[in-house]
Amino acid sequence: MIKSKAAIAWGPGQPLSIEEVDVMPPQAGEVLVRIVATGVCHTDAFTLSGEDPEGIFPAILGHEGGGVVEQVGEGVTSVAVGDHVVPLYTPECGECKFCKSGKTNLCQKIRETQGKGLMPDGTTRFYKDGEPIFHYMGCSTFSEYTVLPEIALAKVNKEAPLDEVCLLGCGVTTGMGAVMNTAKVEEGATVAVFGLGGVGLSAIIGAAMAKADRIIAIDINESKFDLARKLGATDCINPKDYEKSIQEVIVELTDGGVDYSFECIGNVHTMRSALECCHKGWGESVIIGVAGAGQEIATRPFQLVTGRVWKGSAFGGVKGRSELPGYVDRYMAGEFSLDDFITHRMPLESINEAFDLMHEGKSIRTVIEY
Ligand code: NAD
Ligand code: DAO
Ligand code: ZN
Ligand code: ZN
């Protein structure tokens, strides 16, 4: 057992509390990881708010990390002490029906226990004064030391700076992957991106890499527009500037609608706008944002009858162990930048400030450095 500094979420709506926790040793098939850095994602805030139907407390949140393997449990063969790793909330076992299907990245091998905040054997590795603390999304990167199943670790290039490629553990891979894997945007396409946080801006990077002709960026916070343009947006639109609906505005701007749209907000109304701004006959809309518990999407079915396609994407459709290391290598080769995303850096002790900055719309990503 070791001691670890961690930010504990004791309950919904409460600030995180920085405390020392006990971390139990990795069991068979598990790995102890020292987290070097972690991003703070909107989904952490969503769970902390109490809106997340899967939210369990007390828990150690965080799922956008980069770290170093400290110790391996019995039978672990694919990573070794000293390896650099990115934790995966979407693992890849390679042997379940989902992994073998070749159709999805949603490995289900440890889904049941992960959803309950537990390791695959049904227990937790975190304790505070003898009381169990739950894991979060199988990652819990808001603890300096965390334990993950081997199948939930991507081994990445040791040359890659962990305080930057940690962002590939969620937001950046999600946005880029949704464009390149889920939608498969092609050269010359017209694209609309709703929401210009870490995920939406990454979708813009993906669309620019795919050589989309026109990339329309939509947000109600205009302070995001400069960076969106720098990353490749050709048009930036604030829906509040128009009397008519944003879908009508986009349909008019694009001679009938976009080829692809991406909802990167988590709002069921903008999900509808994203679908309805797509071109009749072929436009595809990808939902990436996570909506609150119990919320439902709506549109007129005729929107789909007339050829628009509505789909969703988790972690950009990326298979973490086999494909994420390639994203890290592409970053190292200079194909895209992560610097622009990191608007703030701070120690774990200041993590509540990172949540405030996100809520105030002042950050893209804050990186917590241990
Ligand atoms: P973020 O909070 O940094 O960004 C959201 C952006 O949406 C902000 O710029 C905000 O100003 C804008 N926005 C809010 N309401 C709007 C509106 N009505 N119209 C236009 N713009 C509006 O969030 P993020 O970290 O980029 O995450 C975005 C969403 O993606 C969240 O819902 C998050 O939970 C989800 N997410 C999903 C996955 C996945 O795998 N599907 C992965 C990561 C994050
Ligand atoms: O396999 O049923 C499942 C769930 C997999 C989790 C995928 C979560 C994607 C969206 C959550 C936001 C991620 C930060
Ligand atoms: Zn995330
Ligand atoms: Zn699997």
PDB file of C-alpha atoms and ligand atoms in Angstrom, residues 93-94 96 99 107-109, ligand 4:
ATOM      1  CA  CYS A  93      -9.164  -6.169 -24.558  1.00  0.00           C
ATOM      2  CA  GLY A  94      -8.993  -7.431 -28.137  1.00  0.00           C
ATOM      3  CA  CYS A  96     -14.637  -9.435 -26.422  1.00  0.00           C
ATOM      4  CA  CYS A  99     -13.384  -5.645 -29.889  1.00  0.00           C
ATOM      5  CA  CYS A 107     -14.782  -2.720 -25.500  1.00  0.00           C
ATOM      6  CA  GLN A 108     -17.144  -4.228 -22.918  1.00  0.00           C
ATOM      7  CA  LYS A 109     -14.736  -6.500 -21.050  1.00  0.00           C
TER       8      LYS A 109
HETATM    9 ZN    ZN B   4     -12.881  -5.846 -25.650  1.00  0.00          ZN
END
